[in-house]
Amino acid sequence: MHIEKLTPQIGAVIREINLNEKTTDTLIEKIKEAFYNHLVIFIEDQDIDPRQFIRFSKHFGELGAYPFVKGMDHFPEIVEVRKKKDEKINFGGLWHTDTSYLPEPPASSILYAVEIPPVGGDTLFSNMYLAYENLTPAYKAILSNLRGYNTSDKADAAVTRTHRMADSPKNTKSIKTSAFHPIVRTHPITKKLSLYCSNAHTTHIEGMSNEESKGILQFLFSQQTKEEYTCRYKWKKGTIALWDNIACQHNALNDYHGFERVMYRITHRGAKPY
Ligand code: SIN
């Protein structure tokens, strides 16, 4: 297995492994190590079917479910992230961490690139450890006890689900899609602190009005997406990306109108943030 950093801050590309062959515990441990070190890893040149994708995904945690869109027929664990040729809106096309409005948001997510446009449709990722670490001690002290209100209702995020909800709607009545979470959370595995709020889902800070929260949140949203904390991945068909939803955010670029893009998406269950 060959690992190459994508940037000094975040992201690594993994080559020279074949997930059609039996995966050993040692290989999975090496992949996990790369994942925790680089926050998002891209395993290139794989040719696997949905069953193999599910089997591989299970090495990284218990599989979760996406609240708004049904999974594939026969493979309910997989949600198809599809943008059709004639559609203008893409899924996940803004900076976010996946479904952070759930009381127990997913710990990580995994995508498999099934069909990609000839050019465009890259995904950006940003390092939330660095976004936190590079704040001043005084600002960290202000944030230390704050909780953000996260909801699925923010218009810019809600619109990105439109087409897929129209195709494969799921009954979400019994699912809670809003939650207060600490703005600074501790990663349960690495024990490092990261910034956990997002322009996509966080509306205000607990105990403050939207107006009072605005100054803090706008500053944090721009801090989270500073270019020096990010990487950009140009997809190849057959790449598997695995990212940490506690320690990074991502943004699927929507610059490929007129072409189809299809990804298989699975999330891993997470715990209540602390
Ligand atoms: C997502 O936000 O889950 C989708 C990301 C992508 O399609 O690149």
Coordinates of N, CA and C in Angstrom, one line a residue, residues 22-247:
K22 N -8.8 -10.5 -0.5 CA -9.2 -10.5 0.9 C -8.4 -9.4 1.7
T23 N -9.1 -8.6 2.5 CA -8.4 -7.6 3.3 C -8.0 -8.2 4.6
T24 N -6.7 -8.0 4.9 CA -6.2 -8.5 6.2 C -6.4 -7.5 7.3
D25 N -6.4 -7.9 8.5 CA -6.5 -7.0 9.7 C -5.4 -5.9 9.6
T26 N -4.2 -6.3 9.2 CA -3.1 -5.4 9.2 C -3.4 -4.3 8.2
L27 N -3.9 -4.7 7.0 CA -4.2 -3.7 6.0 C -5.3 -2.7 6.5
I28 N -6.3 -3.2 7.1 CA -7.4 -2.3 7.7 C -6.8 -1.4 8.7
E29 N -5.9 -1.9 9.6 CA -5.3 -1.1 10.6 C -4.5 0.1 10.0
K30 N -3.8 -0.3 8.9 CA -3.0 0.8 8.2 C -3.9 1.8 7.6
I31 N -5.0 1.4 7.1 CA -5.9 2.4 6.4 C -6.5 3.3 7.6
K32 N -6.8 2.6 8.7 CA -7.4 3.4 9.8 C -6.4 4.5 10.3
E33 N -5.1 4.0 10.4 CA -4.1 5.0 10.8 C -4.0 6.2 9.9
A34 N -4.0 5.9 8.6 CA -4.0 6.9 7.6 C -5.2 7.9 7.7
F35 N -6.3 7.2 8.0 CA -7.6 8.0 8.1 C -7.5 9.0 9.3
Y36 N -7.0 8.5 10.4 CA -6.9 9.4 11.6 C -5.8 10.4 11.4
N37 N -4.8 10.1 10.7 CA -3.7 11.1 10.5 C -4.1 12.2 9.5
H38 N -4.8 11.8 8.4 CA -5.1 12.7 7.3 C -6.5 13.2 7.2
L39 N -7.4 12.7 8.0 CA -8.8 13.1 8.1 C -9.7 12.7 6.9
V40 N -9.1 12.7 5.8 CA -9.8 12.1 4.6 C -8.8 11.4 3.7
I41 N -9.2 10.1 3.4 CA -8.3 9.3 2.5 C -9.1 8.9 1.2
F42 N -8.3 8.8 0.2 CA -8.9 8.5 -1.1 C -8.2 7.2 -1.6
I43 N -8.9 6.2 -1.7 CA -8.3 4.9 -2.1 C -8.7 4.7 -3.6
E44 N -7.7 4.8 -4.4 CA -8.0 4.9 -5.9 C -8.0 3.6 -6.5
D45 N -8.6 3.5 -7.7 CA -8.6 2.4 -8.7 C -9.2 1.1 -8.1
Q46 N -10.4 1.3 -7.5 CA -11.1 0.1 -7.1 C -12.3 -0.2 -8.0
D47 N -12.6 -1.5 -8.1 CA -13.7 -2.0 -9.0 C -14.5 -2.9 -8.1
I48 N -15.5 -2.4 -7.4 CA -16.2 -3.2 -6.4 C -17.7 -3.0 -6.7
D49 N -18.5 -4.0 -6.2 CA -19.9 -3.9 -6.3 C -20.5 -3.4 -5.0
P50 N -21.8 -3.1 -5.0 CA -22.4 -2.6 -3.7 C -22.2 -3.5 -2.5
R51 N -22.3 -4.8 -2.7 CA -22.0 -5.7 -1.6 C -20.6 -5.6 -1.0
Q52 N -19.6 -5.5 -1.9 CA -18.2 -5.3 -1.5 C -18.0 -4.0 -0.8
F53 N -18.7 -3.0 -1.3 CA -18.6 -1.6 -0.7 C -19.2 -1.6 0.7
I54 N -20.3 -2.3 0.9 CA -20.9 -2.4 2.3 C -19.9 -3.2 3.2
R55 N -19.4 -4.3 2.6 CA -18.5 -5.1 3.5 C -17.2 -4.3 3.9
F56 N -16.7 -3.6 2.9 CA -15.5 -2.7 3.3 C -15.8 -1.7 4.3
S57 N -17.0 -1.0 4.1 CA -17.4 0.1 4.9 C -17.5 -0.4 6.4
K58 N -18.0 -1.6 6.6 CA -18.2 -2.1 7.9 C -16.9 -2.2 8.8
H59 N -15.8 -2.2 8.1 CA -14.5 -2.2 8.9 C -14.3 -1.0 9.7
F60 N -15.1 0.1 9.3 CA -14.8 1.4 10.0 C -15.9 1.9 10.9
G61 N -16.8 1.0 11.2 CA -17.9 1.3 12.2 C -19.2 0.8 11.8
E62 N -20.1 0.9 12.7 CA -21.5 0.4 12.5 C -22.2 1.4 11.4
L63 N -22.9 0.8 10.5 CA -23.4 1.7 9.4 C -24.7 2.4 9.9
G64 N -24.8 3.7 9.4 CA -25.9 4.5 9.8 C -26.9 4.7 8.7
A65 N -27.8 5.6 8.9 CA -28.8 5.8 7.8 C -29.0 7.3 7.6
Y66 N -29.2 7.6 6.3 CA -29.5 9.1 6.0 C -31.0 9.3 6.2
P67 N -31.3 10.4 7.0 CA -32.7 10.5 7.4 C -33.7 10.9 6.3
F68 N -33.3 11.5 5.2 CA -34.2 12.0 4.2 C -34.4 11.3 2.9
V69 N -33.5 10.4 2.6 CA -33.5 9.7 1.3 C -33.4 8.2 1.5
K70 N -34.2 7.5 0.8 CA -34.2 6.0 0.9 C -32.9 5.5 0.3
G71 N -32.4 4.3 0.8 CA -31.2 3.7 0.3 C -31.6 3.0 -1.0
M72 N -30.6 2.3 -1.6 CA -30.8 1.6 -2.9 C -31.7 0.4 -2.7
D73 N -32.4 0.0 -3.7 CA -33.2 -1.2 -3.7 C -32.1 -2.3 -3.4
H74 N -32.4 -3.3 -2.6 CA -31.5 -4.4 -2.2 C -30.3 -4.0 -1.3
F75 N -30.0 -2.7 -1.3 CA -28.8 -2.3 -0.5 C -29.2 -1.0 0.3
P76 N -30.1 -1.1 1.2 CA -30.7 0.1 1.9 C -29.6 0.9 2.6
E77 N -28.5 0.3 2.9 CA -27.4 1.0 3.6 C -26.8 2.1 2.7
I78 N -26.9 1.9 1.4 CA -26.2 2.8 0.4 C -27.3 3.9 -0.1
V79 N -26.9 5.1 0.0 CA -27.7 6.2 -0.6 C -26.9 6.6 -1.9
E80 N -27.7 6.7 -3.0 CA -27.0 7.1 -4.2 C -27.0 8.6 -4.3
V81 N -25.8 9.2 -4.3 CA -25.7 10.6 -4.5 C -25.5 10.9 -6.0
R82 N -26.7 11.3 -6.6 CA -26.7 11.4 -8.0 C -27.0 12.8 -8.4
K83 N -26.3 13.3 -9.4 CA -26.8 14.5 -10.1 C -27.0 14.1 -11.5
K84 N -28.2 14.3 -12.0 CA -28.5 13.9 -13.4 C -28.1 15.0 -14.4
K85 N -28.0 14.6 -15.6 CA -27.6 15.6 -16.7 C -28.4 16.8 -16.7
D86 N -29.7 16.7 -16.5 CA -30.6 17.9 -16.6 C -30.8 18.6 -15.3
E87 N -30.1 18.2 -14.2 CA -30.4 18.9 -12.9 C -29.3 20.0 -12.7
K88 N -29.8 21.0 -11.9 CA -28.8 22.1 -11.6 C -28.3 22.1 -10.2
I89 N -29.1 21.4 -9.3 CA -28.7 21.3 -7.9 C -28.0 20.0 -7.6
N90 N -26.9 20.1 -6.8 CA -26.2 18.9 -6.4 C -26.4 18.6 -4.9
F91 N -26.1 17.4 -4.5 CA -26.3 17.0 -3.1 C -25.0 17.4 -2.4
G92 N -25.2 18.1 -1.3 CA -24.0 18.4 -0.4 C -23.2 19.5 -1.0
G93 N -23.8 20.4 -1.8 CA -23.0 21.4 -2.5 C -22.8 22.7 -1.6
L94 N -22.4 22.5 -0.4 CA -22.0 23.6 0.5 C -21.1 23.1 1.6
W95 N -20.4 24.0 2.3 CA -19.6 23.5 3.4 C -20.4 22.9 4.5
H96 N -20.1 21.7 4.9 CA -20.9 21.1 6.0 C -20.2 19.9 6.5
T97 N -20.7 19.4 7.7 CA -20.3 18.1 8.2 C -21.6 17.3 8.1
D98 N -21.6 16.0 7.7 CA -22.8 15.3 7.4 C -23.8 15.2 8.6
T99 N -25.0 15.6 8.3 CA -26.2 15.5 9.2 C -25.8 15.9 10.7
S100 N -25.2 17.0 10.9 CA -24.8 17.4 12.2 C -26.0 17.8 13.0
Y101 N -27.1 17.8 12.4 CA -28.4 18.2 13.1 C -29.0 17.0 13.9
L102 N -28.4 15.8 13.7 CA -28.9 14.6 14.4 C -28.4 14.6 15.8
P103 N -29.1 14.1 16.8 CA -28.6 14.1 18.2 C -27.3 13.3 18.3
E104 N -27.2 12.2 17.4 CA -25.9 11.5 17.4 C -25.4 11.4 15.9
P105 N -24.7 12.5 15.5 CA -24.3 12.6 14.1 C -23.3 11.5 13.7
P106 N -23.2 11.2 12.4 CA -22.3 10.2 12.0 C -20.8 10.5 12.2
A107 N -20.1 9.5 12.6 CA -18.6 9.7 12.9 C -17.8 9.9 11.6
S108 N -18.2 9.2 10.6 CA -17.5 9.2 9.3 C -18.4 8.9 8.2
S109 N -18.0 9.2 7.0 CA -18.8 8.9 5.8 C -17.8 8.3 4.8
I110 N -18.4 7.5 3.8 CA -17.6 6.9 2.8 C -18.3 7.0 1.5
L111 N -17.6 7.4 0.5 CA -18.2 7.5 -0.9 C -17.4 6.6 -1.8
Y112 N -18.2 6.1 -2.8 CA -17.5 5.3 -3.9 C -17.9 6.0 -5.2
A113 N -16.9 6.4 -6.0 CA -17.2 7.1 -7.2 C -17.6 6.1 -8.4
V114 N -18.8 6.2 -8.7 CA -19.4 5.2 -9.7 C -19.3 5.9 -11.1
E115 N -19.7 7.1 -11.2 CA -19.7 7.8 -12.5 C -19.3 9.3 -12.2
I116 N -18.4 9.8 -12.9 CA -17.9 11.2 -12.7 C -17.9 12.0 -14.0
P117 N -18.1 13.3 -13.9 CA -18.1 14.1 -15.1 C -16.7 14.1 -15.7
P118 N -16.5 14.5 -17.0 CA -15.2 14.5 -17.6 C -14.3 15.5 -16.9
V119 N -14.9 16.6 -16.4 CA -14.1 17.6 -15.6 C -15.1 18.3 -14.7
G120 N -14.6 18.6 -13.5 CA -15.5 19.2 -12.5 C -16.0 18.2 -11.5
G121 N -16.8 18.7 -10.6 CA -17.4 17.8 -9.6 C -16.4 17.4 -8.5
D122 N -15.4 18.2 -8.3 CA -14.4 17.9 -7.3 C -15.0 18.1 -5.9
T123 N -14.4 17.6 -4.9 CA -14.9 17.8 -3.5 C -13.8 18.4 -2.7
L124 N -14.2 19.5 -1.9 CA -13.2 20.2 -1.0 C -13.4 19.6 0.4
F125 N -12.3 19.5 1.1 CA -12.3 19.1 2.5 C -11.5 20.1 3.4
S126 N -11.9 20.3 4.6 CA -11.2 21.3 5.5 C -11.0 20.7 6.9
N127 N -9.8 21.0 7.4 CA -9.4 20.4 8.7 C -9.9 21.2 9.9
M128 N -10.8 20.6 10.7 CA -11.4 21.3 11.8 C -10.6 21.3 13.0
Y129 N -9.6 20.5 13.1 CA -8.6 20.6 14.2 C -7.8 21.9 14.1
L130 N -7.3 22.1 12.8 CA -6.5 23.3 12.6 C -7.3 24.5 12.8
A131 N -8.6 24.5 12.3 CA -9.4 25.7 12.4 C -9.6 26.0 13.9
Y132 N -9.6 25.0 14.8 CA -9.7 25.3 16.2 C -8.3 25.7 16.8
E133 N -7.3 24.9 16.5 CA -6.0 25.1 17.1 C -5.5 26.5 16.8
N134 N -5.8 27.1 15.6 CA -5.2 28.4 15.2 C -6.0 29.6 15.8
L135 N -6.9 29.3 16.6 CA -7.6 30.5 17.3 C -6.7 30.9 18.5
T136 N -6.9 32.1 18.9 CA -6.1 32.6 20.1 C -6.7 31.9 21.4
P137 N -5.9 31.9 22.4 CA -6.4 31.3 23.7 C -7.6 32.1 24.2
A138 N -7.6 33.4 24.0 CA -8.7 34.2 24.5 C -10.0 33.8 23.8
Y139 N -9.9 33.6 22.5 CA -11.2 33.2 21.7 C -11.6 31.8 22.0
K140 N -10.6 30.9 22.2 CA -10.9 29.5 22.6 C -11.7 29.5 23.9
A141 N -11.3 30.4 24.9 CA -11.9 30.5 26.2 C -13.4 30.9 26.0
I142 N -13.7 31.9 25.1 CA -15.1 32.3 24.8 C -15.9 31.1 24.3
L143 N -15.3 30.3 23.4 CA -16.1 29.2 22.8 C -16.3 28.0 23.7
S144 N -15.5 27.9 24.8 CA -15.3 26.6 25.5 C -16.6 26.1 26.0
N145 N -17.6 26.9 26.4 CA -18.8 26.3 26.9 C -20.0 26.6 26.0
L146 N -19.8 27.0 24.8 CA -20.9 27.4 23.9 C -21.5 26.1 23.2
R147 N -22.8 26.1 23.0 CA -23.4 25.0 22.1 C -24.1 25.7 21.0
G148 N -24.0 25.1 19.8 CA -24.7 25.6 18.6 C -26.0 24.8 18.4
Y149 N -27.0 25.5 17.8 CA -28.2 24.9 17.5 C -28.1 24.5 16.0
N150 N -28.2 23.2 15.8 CA -28.0 22.6 14.4 C -29.4 22.1 13.9
T151 N -29.8 22.4 12.7 CA -31.1 22.0 12.2 C -31.0 21.7 10.7
S152 N -31.8 20.7 10.3 CA -31.9 20.3 8.9 C -32.6 21.4 8.1
D153 N -33.2 22.4 8.7 CA -34.1 23.3 8.0 C -33.5 24.5 7.3
K154 N -32.2 24.7 7.6 CA -31.6 25.9 6.9 C -31.7 25.8 5.4
A155 N -32.2 26.9 4.8 CA -32.6 26.8 3.4 C -31.5 26.4 2.4
D156 N -30.3 26.9 2.6 CA -29.2 26.6 1.7 C -28.9 25.1 1.7
A157 N -29.0 24.4 2.8 CA -28.7 23.0 2.9 C -29.9 22.2 2.4
A158 N -31.1 22.7 2.9 CA -32.3 21.9 2.5 C -32.5 21.8 1.0
V159 N -32.1 22.8 0.3 CA -32.3 22.8 -1.2 C -31.4 21.7 -1.8
T160 N -30.3 21.4 -1.3 CA -29.4 20.4 -1.9 C -30.0 19.0 -1.8
R161 N -31.0 18.8 -1.0 CA -31.6 17.5 -0.9 C -32.8 17.3 -1.9
T162 N -33.2 18.4 -2.5 CA -34.5 18.5 -3.3 C -34.7 17.3 -4.2
H163 N -33.8 17.1 -5.2 CA -34.0 16.1 -6.2 C -34.0 14.7 -5.7
R164 N -33.1 14.4 -4.7 CA -33.0 13.0 -4.2 C -34.2 12.7 -3.4
M165 N -34.8 13.8 -2.7 CA -36.0 13.5 -1.8 C -37.2 13.3 -2.7
A166 N -37.2 14.0 -3.9 CA -38.3 13.8 -4.8 C -38.2 12.4 -5.4
D167 N -37.0 11.9 -5.7 CA -36.9 10.5 -6.3 C -37.2 9.4 -5.2
S168 N -36.6 9.5 -4.1 CA -36.7 8.4 -3.1 C -36.9 9.0 -1.7
P169 N -38.1 9.5 -1.5 CA -38.4 10.1 -0.2 C -38.5 9.1 1.0
K170 N -38.2 9.5 2.1 CA -38.2 8.7 3.3 C -39.1 9.4 4.3
N171 N -39.9 8.6 5.1 CA -40.8 9.2 6.1 C -39.9 9.6 7.3
T172 N -39.8 10.9 7.6 CA -38.8 11.3 8.6 C -39.6 11.8 9.9
K173 N -40.9 11.6 9.9 CA -41.7 12.1 11.0 C -41.1 11.8 12.4
S174 N -40.6 10.5 12.5 CA -40.2 10.1 13.9 C -38.7 10.4 14.2
I175 N -38.1 11.1 13.2 CA -36.6 11.3 13.4 C -36.4 12.8 13.8
K176 N -35.6 13.0 14.9 CA -35.3 14.3 15.4 C -34.2 14.9 14.5
T177 N -34.5 16.0 13.9 CA -33.4 16.6 13.0 C -33.0 18.0 13.4
S178 N -32.9 18.1 14.7 CA -32.3 19.3 15.3 C -31.6 19.0 16.6
A179 N -30.5 19.6 16.9 CA -29.9 19.3 18.2 C -28.9 20.4 18.5
F180 N -28.7 20.6 19.9 CA -27.6 21.5 20.3 C -26.4 20.6 20.5
H181 N -25.2 21.1 19.9 CA -24.0 20.4 20.1 C -22.9 21.4 20.5
P182 N -21.9 20.9 21.2 CA -20.8 21.9 21.6 C -20.1 22.4 20.3
I183 N -19.8 23.7 20.3 CA -19.1 24.3 19.2 C -17.7 23.7 19.1
V184 N -17.1 23.4 20.3 CA -15.8 22.8 20.3 C -16.0 21.4 20.9
R185 N -15.7 20.4 20.0 CA -16.0 19.0 20.5 C -14.7 18.2 20.6
T186 N -14.7 17.2 21.4 CA -13.5 16.3 21.6 C -13.7 15.0 20.7
H187 N -12.7 14.7 20.0 CA -12.8 13.5 19.1 C -12.6 12.3 20.0
P188 N -13.6 11.4 20.0 CA -13.5 10.2 20.9 C -12.3 9.3 20.7
I189 N -11.7 9.3 19.6 CA -10.6 8.4 19.3 C -9.3 9.2 19.5
T190 N -9.1 10.4 18.9 CA -7.8 11.1 18.9 C -7.7 12.0 20.2
K191 N -8.9 12.3 20.8 CA -9.0 13.2 22.0 C -8.6 14.6 21.6
K192 N -8.5 14.9 20.3 CA -8.2 16.3 19.9 C -9.5 17.1 19.8
L193 N -9.3 18.4 20.0 CA -10.5 19.3 19.9 C -10.7 19.8 18.4
S194 N -11.9 19.9 18.0 CA -12.2 20.4 16.7 C -13.4 21.4 16.7
L195 N -13.5 22.3 15.7 CA -14.6 23.2 15.6 C -15.8 22.5 15.0
Y196 N -16.9 22.5 15.7 CA -18.1 21.7 15.2 C -19.3 22.5 15.1
C197 N -19.4 23.3 14.1 CA -20.6 24.0 13.7 C -20.4 24.2 12.2
S198 N -21.5 24.6 11.5 CA -21.3 24.7 10.1 C -22.3 25.7 9.5
N199 N -21.9 26.4 8.4 CA -22.8 27.3 7.7 C -24.0 26.6 7.3
A200 N -23.9 25.3 6.9 CA -25.1 24.6 6.4 C -26.1 24.3 7.5
H201 N -25.7 24.1 8.7 CA -26.7 23.6 9.7 C -26.8 24.4 11.0
T202 N -25.9 25.2 11.3 CA -25.9 25.9 12.6 C -26.6 27.3 12.4
T203 N -27.7 27.5 13.2 CA -28.4 28.8 13.1 C -28.0 29.8 14.2
H204 N -27.8 29.3 15.4 CA -27.5 30.2 16.5 C -26.8 29.5 17.6
I205 N -26.4 30.3 18.6 CA -25.7 29.7 19.8 C -26.8 29.7 21.0
E206 N -26.7 28.6 21.7 CA -27.7 28.4 22.8 C -27.7 29.7 23.7
G207 N -28.9 30.1 24.0 CA -29.0 31.3 24.9 C -28.8 32.6 24.3
M208 N -28.5 32.7 23.0 CA -28.3 33.9 22.3 C -29.3 34.0 21.2
S209 N -29.6 35.3 20.8 CA -30.5 35.4 19.6 C -29.7 35.2 18.3
N210 N -30.4 35.0 17.2 CA -29.7 34.8 16.0 C -28.8 36.0 15.7
E211 N -29.3 37.2 16.0 CA -28.5 38.4 15.7 C -27.2 38.4 16.6
E212 N -27.3 38.0 17.9 CA -26.2 38.0 18.8 C -25.2 36.9 18.3
S213 N -25.7 35.8 17.9 CA -24.8 34.7 17.5 C -24.1 35.0 16.2
K214 N -24.7 35.8 15.3 CA -24.2 36.0 14.0 C -22.7 36.3 13.9
G215 N -22.3 37.3 14.7 CA -20.9 37.7 14.6 C -19.9 36.6 14.9
I216 N -20.2 35.8 15.9 CA -19.4 34.6 16.3 C -19.4 33.6 15.2
L217 N -20.6 33.2 14.8 CA -20.8 32.1 13.8 C -20.2 32.5 12.4
Q218 N -20.4 33.8 12.0 CA -19.8 34.2 10.7 C -18.3 34.1 10.7
F219 N -17.7 34.5 11.9 CA -16.3 34.4 12.0 C -15.8 32.9 12.0
L220 N -16.6 32.1 12.7 CA -16.2 30.6 12.7 C -16.3 30.0 11.3
F221 N -17.4 30.3 10.6 CA -17.6 29.7 9.3 C -16.4 30.1 8.3
S222 N -16.0 31.4 8.5 CA -14.9 31.7 7.6 C -13.6 31.1 8.1
Q223 N -13.4 31.0 9.4 CA -12.2 30.3 9.9 C -12.1 28.9 9.4
Q224 N -13.3 28.2 9.4 CA -13.3 26.8 9.1 C -13.0 26.5 7.6
T225 N -13.1 27.5 6.8 CA -12.9 27.3 5.3 C -11.7 28.1 4.8
K226 N -10.8 28.5 5.6 CA -9.6 29.1 5.2 C -8.8 28.2 4.2
E227 N -8.4 28.7 3.1 CA -7.8 27.8 2.1 C -6.7 27.0 2.6
E228 N -5.9 27.5 3.6 CA -4.7 26.7 4.0 C -5.1 25.5 4.9
Y229 N -6.4 25.4 5.2 CA -6.8 24.2 6.0 C -7.4 23.1 5.1
T230 N -7.5 23.4 3.8 CA -8.3 22.6 2.9 C -7.5 21.8 1.9
C231 N -8.2 20.8 1.3 CA -7.6 20.1 0.1 C -8.8 20.0 -0.9
R232 N -8.4 19.7 -2.1 CA -9.4 19.5 -3.2 C -9.1 18.2 -3.9
Y233 N -10.1 17.4 -4.0 CA -9.8 16.1 -4.6 C -10.6 16.0 -6.0
K234 N -9.8 15.7 -7.0 CA -10.4 15.5 -8.3 C -10.7 14.0 -8.5
W235 N -12.0 13.7 -8.5 CA -12.4 12.3 -8.5 C -12.0 11.5 -9.7
K236 N -11.7 10.3 -9.5 CA -11.5 9.3 -10.6 C -12.5 8.2 -10.4
K237 N -13.1 7.7 -11.4 CA -14.0 6.6 -11.3 C -13.3 5.5 -10.5
G238 N -14.0 4.9 -9.5 CA -13.4 3.8 -8.7 C -12.7 4.3 -7.5
T239 N -12.7 5.6 -7.2 CA -12.1 6.0 -5.9 C -13.1 5.9 -4.8
I240 N -12.5 5.4 -3.6 CA -13.3 5.4 -2.4 C -12.7 6.5 -1.5
A241 N -13.6 7.4 -1.0 CA -13.2 8.4 -0.1 C -13.8 8.1 1.3
L242 N -13.0 8.2 2.3 CA -13.5 8.0 3.7 C -13.0 9.2 4.5
W243 N -14.0 9.9 5.1 CA -13.7 11.1 5.9 C -14.3 11.1 7.3
D244 N -13.6 11.9 8.1 CA -13.9 12.0 9.5 C -14.9 13.2 9.6
N245 N -16.1 12.9 10.1 CA -17.1 14.0 10.2 C -17.0 14.8 11.4
I246 N -16.1 14.4 12.3 CA -15.9 15.1 13.6 C -14.8 16.1 13.4
A247 N -13.8 15.7 12.5 CA -12.6 16.6 12.4 C -12.5 17.2 11.0

